[in-house]
Amino acid sequence: MEYSADEIAAARSLQYLAAYDYVCSFHEEWNFLCRSRWTEVKVLYIIARYVPFLLIITDVYLNFSPNENPKVYTGQYLFKLRSDITHLFR
């Protein structure tokens, strides 16, 4: 399937809008979460909302950091962590 330049530009602008909304509402969301009662659902929400950022940061670090031992692929640990988390929520 081929996408036009306008469709790609629209998708990018939606990504930027979503990221902007995420950043702008973070403080308000965090205040609401801290003031409300702690439940299992709230913990799962926080994990689902913020753990992907930690995984992305770790993935970028492992992919771009120099590897002293080229025989060992450092990204395999993150891949295993991702697959383990995926199996938890199935």
Short mmCIF file of N, CA and C in Angstrom, two decimals:
data_model
loop_
_atom_site.label_atom_id
_atom_site.label_comp_id
_atom_site.label_asym_id
_atom_site.label_seq_id
_atom_site.Cartn_x
_atom_site.Cartn_y
_atom_site.Cartn_z
N MET A 1 0.84 -1.17 0.00
CA MET A 1 0.00 0.00 0.00
C MET A 1 0.89 1.23 0.00
N GLU A 2 0.61 2.12 -0.88
CA GLU A 2 1.38 3.36 -1.01
C GLU A 2 0.64 4.50 -0.31
N TYR A 3 1.40 5.33 0.38
CA TYR A 3 0.84 6.49 1.05
C TYR A 3 1.31 7.75 0.36
N SER A 4 0.43 8.71 0.26
CA SER A 4 0.80 9.98 -0.36
C SER A 4 1.56 10.83 0.65
N ALA A 5 2.20 11.86 0.15
CA ALA A 5 2.95 12.76 1.03
C ALA A 5 2.01 13.48 2.00
N ASP A 6 0.80 13.77 1.56
CA ASP A 6 -0.17 14.43 2.44
C ASP A 6 -0.60 13.52 3.59
N GLU A 7 -0.77 12.24 3.31
CA GLU A 7 -1.15 11.30 4.35
C GLU A 7 -0.01 11.11 5.37
N ILE A 8 1.21 11.08 4.90
CA ILE A 8 2.35 10.96 5.80
C ILE A 8 2.48 12.21 6.66
N ALA A 9 2.30 13.38 6.06
CA ALA A 9 2.37 14.64 6.82
C ALA A 9 1.26 14.70 7.86
N ALA A 10 0.07 14.24 7.51
CA ALA A 10 -1.05 14.24 8.47
C ALA A 10 -0.75 13.29 9.63
N ALA A 11 -0.18 12.13 9.34
CA ALA A 11 0.15 11.18 10.40
C ALA A 11 1.22 11.76 11.33
N ARG A 12 2.20 12.44 10.77
CA ARG A 12 3.24 13.06 11.60
C ARG A 12 2.65 14.15 12.48
N SER A 13 1.78 14.96 11.92
CA SER A 13 1.19 16.04 12.73
C SER A 13 0.35 15.47 13.86
N LEU A 14 -0.33 14.34 13.62
CA LEU A 14 -1.10 13.71 14.70
C LEU A 14 -0.18 13.14 15.77
N GLN A 15 0.97 12.62 15.37
CA GLN A 15 1.93 12.12 16.36
C GLN A 15 2.44 13.26 17.22
N TYR A 16 2.75 14.39 16.61
CA TYR A 16 3.24 15.55 17.37
C TYR A 16 2.16 16.08 18.29
N LEU A 17 0.92 16.09 17.82
CA LEU A 17 -0.19 16.56 18.65
C LEU A 17 -0.39 15.64 19.85
N ALA A 18 -0.30 14.34 19.63
CA ALA A 18 -0.46 13.39 20.74
C ALA A 18 0.68 13.55 21.75
N ALA A 19 1.90 13.72 21.27
CA ALA A 19 3.04 13.91 22.17
C ALA A 19 2.90 15.22 22.94
N TYR A 20 2.46 16.27 22.27
CA TYR A 20 2.26 17.55 22.93
C TYR A 20 1.19 17.45 24.02
N ASP A 21 0.09 16.79 23.72
CA ASP A 21 -0.97 16.59 24.70
C ASP A 21 -0.48 15.78 25.89
N TYR A 22 0.32 14.78 25.62
CA TYR A 22 0.88 13.93 26.67
C TYR A 22 1.75 14.74 27.62
N VAL A 23 2.62 15.58 27.05
CA VAL A 23 3.53 16.39 27.86
C VAL A 23 2.76 17.45 28.65
N CYS A 24 1.80 18.09 28.01
CA CYS A 24 1.05 19.16 28.68
C CYS A 24 0.16 18.65 29.81
N SER A 25 -0.37 17.47 29.66
CA SER A 25 -1.29 16.95 30.67
C SER A 25 -0.60 16.10 31.74
N PHE A 26 0.71 15.91 31.64
CA PHE A 26 1.41 15.04 32.58
C PHE A 26 1.28 15.53 34.02
N HIS A 27 1.50 16.82 34.26
CA HIS A 27 1.46 17.35 35.63
C HIS A 27 0.06 17.20 36.23
N GLU A 28 -0.94 17.55 35.46
CA GLU A 28 -2.32 17.44 35.95
C GLU A 28 -2.69 15.97 36.21
N GLU A 29 -2.29 15.09 35.32
CA GLU A 29 -2.58 13.67 35.49
C GLU A 29 -1.88 13.11 36.72
N TRP A 30 -0.62 13.48 36.90
CA TRP A 30 0.14 12.96 38.04
C TRP A 30 -0.45 13.46 39.36
N ASN A 31 -0.87 14.73 39.42
CA ASN A 31 -1.52 15.25 40.63
C ASN A 31 -2.80 14.48 40.94
N PHE A 32 -3.58 14.19 39.91
CA PHE A 32 -4.81 13.44 40.11
C PHE A 32 -4.51 12.03 40.62
N LEU A 33 -3.49 11.39 40.04
CA LEU A 33 -3.15 10.04 40.46
C LEU A 33 -2.64 9.99 41.90
N CYS A 34 -1.87 10.97 42.29
CA CYS A 34 -1.31 10.97 43.64
C CYS A 34 -2.38 11.25 44.70
N ARG A 35 -3.39 12.03 44.36
CA ARG A 35 -4.43 12.38 45.33
C ARG A 35 -5.52 11.33 45.45
N SER A 36 -5.70 10.53 44.43
CA SER A 36 -6.77 9.54 44.49
C SER A 36 -6.31 8.29 45.23
N ARG A 37 -7.27 7.45 45.56
CA ARG A 37 -7.00 6.23 46.32
C ARG A 37 -6.23 5.24 45.46
N TRP A 38 -5.25 4.55 46.07
CA TRP A 38 -4.43 3.57 45.35
C TRP A 38 -5.16 2.24 45.27
N THR A 39 -5.33 1.75 44.05
CA THR A 39 -5.95 0.45 43.81
C THR A 39 -5.09 -0.34 42.82
N GLU A 40 -5.47 -1.59 42.62
CA GLU A 40 -4.74 -2.42 41.66
C GLU A 40 -4.86 -1.86 40.24
N VAL A 41 -6.04 -1.36 39.93
CA VAL A 41 -6.27 -0.80 38.61
C VAL A 41 -5.40 0.43 38.38
N LYS A 42 -5.25 1.22 39.40
CA LYS A 42 -4.41 2.42 39.29
C LYS A 42 -2.95 2.04 39.04
N VAL A 43 -2.46 1.02 39.72
CA VAL A 43 -1.09 0.55 39.53
C VAL A 43 -0.91 0.02 38.11
N LEU A 44 -1.87 -0.75 37.62
CA LEU A 44 -1.79 -1.25 36.25
C LEU A 44 -1.83 -0.12 35.23
N TYR A 45 -2.64 0.91 35.51
CA TYR A 45 -2.70 2.08 34.63
C TYR A 45 -1.35 2.78 34.56
N ILE A 46 -0.72 2.98 35.69
CA ILE A 46 0.58 3.66 35.73
C ILE A 46 1.62 2.83 34.99
N ILE A 47 1.59 1.52 35.18
CA ILE A 47 2.54 0.65 34.48
C ILE A 47 2.31 0.73 32.97
N ALA A 48 1.06 0.63 32.55
CA ALA A 48 0.76 0.66 31.12
C ALA A 48 1.06 2.02 30.50
N ARG A 49 0.94 3.08 31.28
CA ARG A 49 1.12 4.43 30.75
C ARG A 49 2.59 4.84 30.69
N TYR A 50 3.41 4.44 31.66
CA TYR A 50 4.76 4.98 31.76
C TYR A 50 5.88 3.99 31.49
N VAL A 51 5.66 2.70 31.61
CA VAL A 51 6.72 1.72 31.34
C VAL A 51 7.18 1.75 29.88
N PRO A 52 6.29 1.97 28.90
CA PRO A 52 6.80 2.04 27.53
C PRO A 52 7.89 3.10 27.32
N PHE A 53 7.81 4.22 28.04
CA PHE A 53 8.86 5.23 27.92
C PHE A 53 10.19 4.70 28.43
N LEU A 54 10.16 3.97 29.51
CA LEU A 54 11.40 3.38 30.02
C LEU A 54 11.97 2.35 29.05
N LEU A 55 11.09 1.57 28.44
CA LEU A 55 11.54 0.58 27.47
C LEU A 55 12.13 1.24 26.23
N ILE A 56 11.51 2.30 25.77
CA ILE A 56 12.02 3.01 24.59
C ILE A 56 13.37 3.63 24.89
N ILE A 57 13.51 4.28 26.03
CA ILE A 57 14.78 4.90 26.40
C ILE A 57 15.87 3.84 26.52
N THR A 58 15.55 2.71 27.15
CA THR A 58 16.53 1.64 27.28
C THR A 58 16.90 1.05 25.92
N ASP A 59 15.91 0.89 25.06
CA ASP A 59 16.17 0.35 23.73
C ASP A 59 17.07 1.27 22.92
N VAL A 60 16.80 2.55 22.96
CA VAL A 60 17.64 3.52 22.24
C VAL A 60 19.06 3.51 22.80
N TYR A 61 19.18 3.47 24.11
CA TYR A 61 20.51 3.43 24.72
C TYR A 61 21.28 2.18 24.30
N LEU A 62 20.63 1.03 24.37
CA LEU A 62 21.32 -0.21 24.02
C LEU A 62 21.68 -0.28 22.55
N ASN A 63 20.86 0.31 21.70
CA ASN A 63 21.14 0.27 20.26
C ASN A 63 22.25 1.23 19.85
N PHE A 64 22.41 2.34 20.56
CA PHE A 64 23.38 3.34 20.15
C PHE A 64 24.62 3.42 21.03
N SER A 65 24.66 2.68 22.11
CA SER A 65 25.86 2.69 22.95
C SER A 65 26.90 1.76 22.34
N PRO A 66 28.18 2.10 22.50
CA PRO A 66 29.22 1.22 21.94
C PRO A 66 29.23 -0.12 22.67
N ASN A 67 29.42 -1.15 21.92
CA ASN A 67 29.41 -2.51 22.46
C ASN A 67 30.86 -2.99 22.54
N GLU A 68 31.35 -3.22 23.75
CA GLU A 68 32.73 -3.66 23.94
C GLU A 68 32.95 -5.08 23.43
N ASN A 69 31.94 -5.91 23.54
CA ASN A 69 32.05 -7.29 23.10
C ASN A 69 31.07 -7.51 21.94
N PRO A 70 31.56 -7.47 20.70
CA PRO A 70 30.63 -7.56 19.56
C PRO A 70 29.92 -8.91 19.44
N LYS A 71 30.39 -9.93 20.16
CA LYS A 71 29.73 -11.23 20.08
C LYS A 71 28.44 -11.27 20.89
N VAL A 72 28.28 -10.33 21.81
CA VAL A 72 27.09 -10.28 22.66
C VAL A 72 26.21 -9.13 22.18
N TYR A 73 24.99 -9.45 21.81
CA TYR A 73 24.03 -8.44 21.39
C TYR A 73 23.29 -7.94 22.63
N THR A 74 23.53 -6.69 23.01
CA THR A 74 22.95 -6.17 24.24
C THR A 74 21.45 -5.97 24.14
N GLY A 75 20.93 -5.82 22.94
CA GLY A 75 19.49 -5.63 22.78
C GLY A 75 18.68 -6.87 23.10
N GLN A 76 19.33 -8.02 23.20
CA GLN A 76 18.60 -9.26 23.49
C GLN A 76 17.96 -9.22 24.86
N TYR A 77 18.57 -8.52 25.80
CA TYR A 77 18.00 -8.45 27.15
C TYR A 77 16.71 -7.64 27.15
N LEU A 78 16.70 -6.54 26.39
CA LEU A 78 15.49 -5.74 26.31
C LEU A 78 14.40 -6.50 25.58
N PHE A 79 14.77 -7.23 24.53
CA PHE A 79 13.78 -8.02 23.81
C PHE A 79 13.16 -9.07 24.72
N LYS A 80 13.97 -9.71 25.54
CA LYS A 80 13.46 -10.70 26.48
C LYS A 80 12.54 -10.04 27.49
N LEU A 81 12.89 -8.85 27.97
CA LEU A 81 12.03 -8.13 28.91
C LEU A 81 10.70 -7.79 28.26
N ARG A 82 10.74 -7.32 27.02
CA ARG A 82 9.50 -7.00 26.32
C ARG A 82 8.63 -8.24 26.15
N SER A 83 9.22 -9.35 25.78
CA SER A 83 8.43 -10.56 25.58
C SER A 83 7.87 -11.07 26.91
N ASP A 84 8.64 -10.92 27.99
CA ASP A 84 8.14 -11.34 29.31
C ASP A 84 6.95 -10.48 29.73
N ILE A 85 7.04 -9.19 29.52
CA ILE A 85 5.93 -8.30 29.86
C ILE A 85 4.70 -8.61 29.01
N THR A 86 4.93 -8.91 27.74
CA THR A 86 3.81 -9.25 26.85
C THR A 86 3.09 -10.50 27.34
N HIS A 87 3.85 -11.49 27.79
CA HIS A 87 3.24 -12.74 28.27
C HIS A 87 2.48 -12.53 29.58
N LEU A 88 2.87 -11.54 30.36
CA LEU A 88 2.14 -11.27 31.60
C LEU A 88 0.72 -10.81 31.35
N PHE A 89 0.53 -10.05 30.27
CA PHE A 89 -0.78 -9.42 30.03
C PHE A 89 -1.60 -10.17 28.99
N ARG A 90 -1.27 -11.39 28.70
CA ARG A 90 -2.07 -12.17 27.76
C ARG A 90 -3.18 -12.87 28.45
#
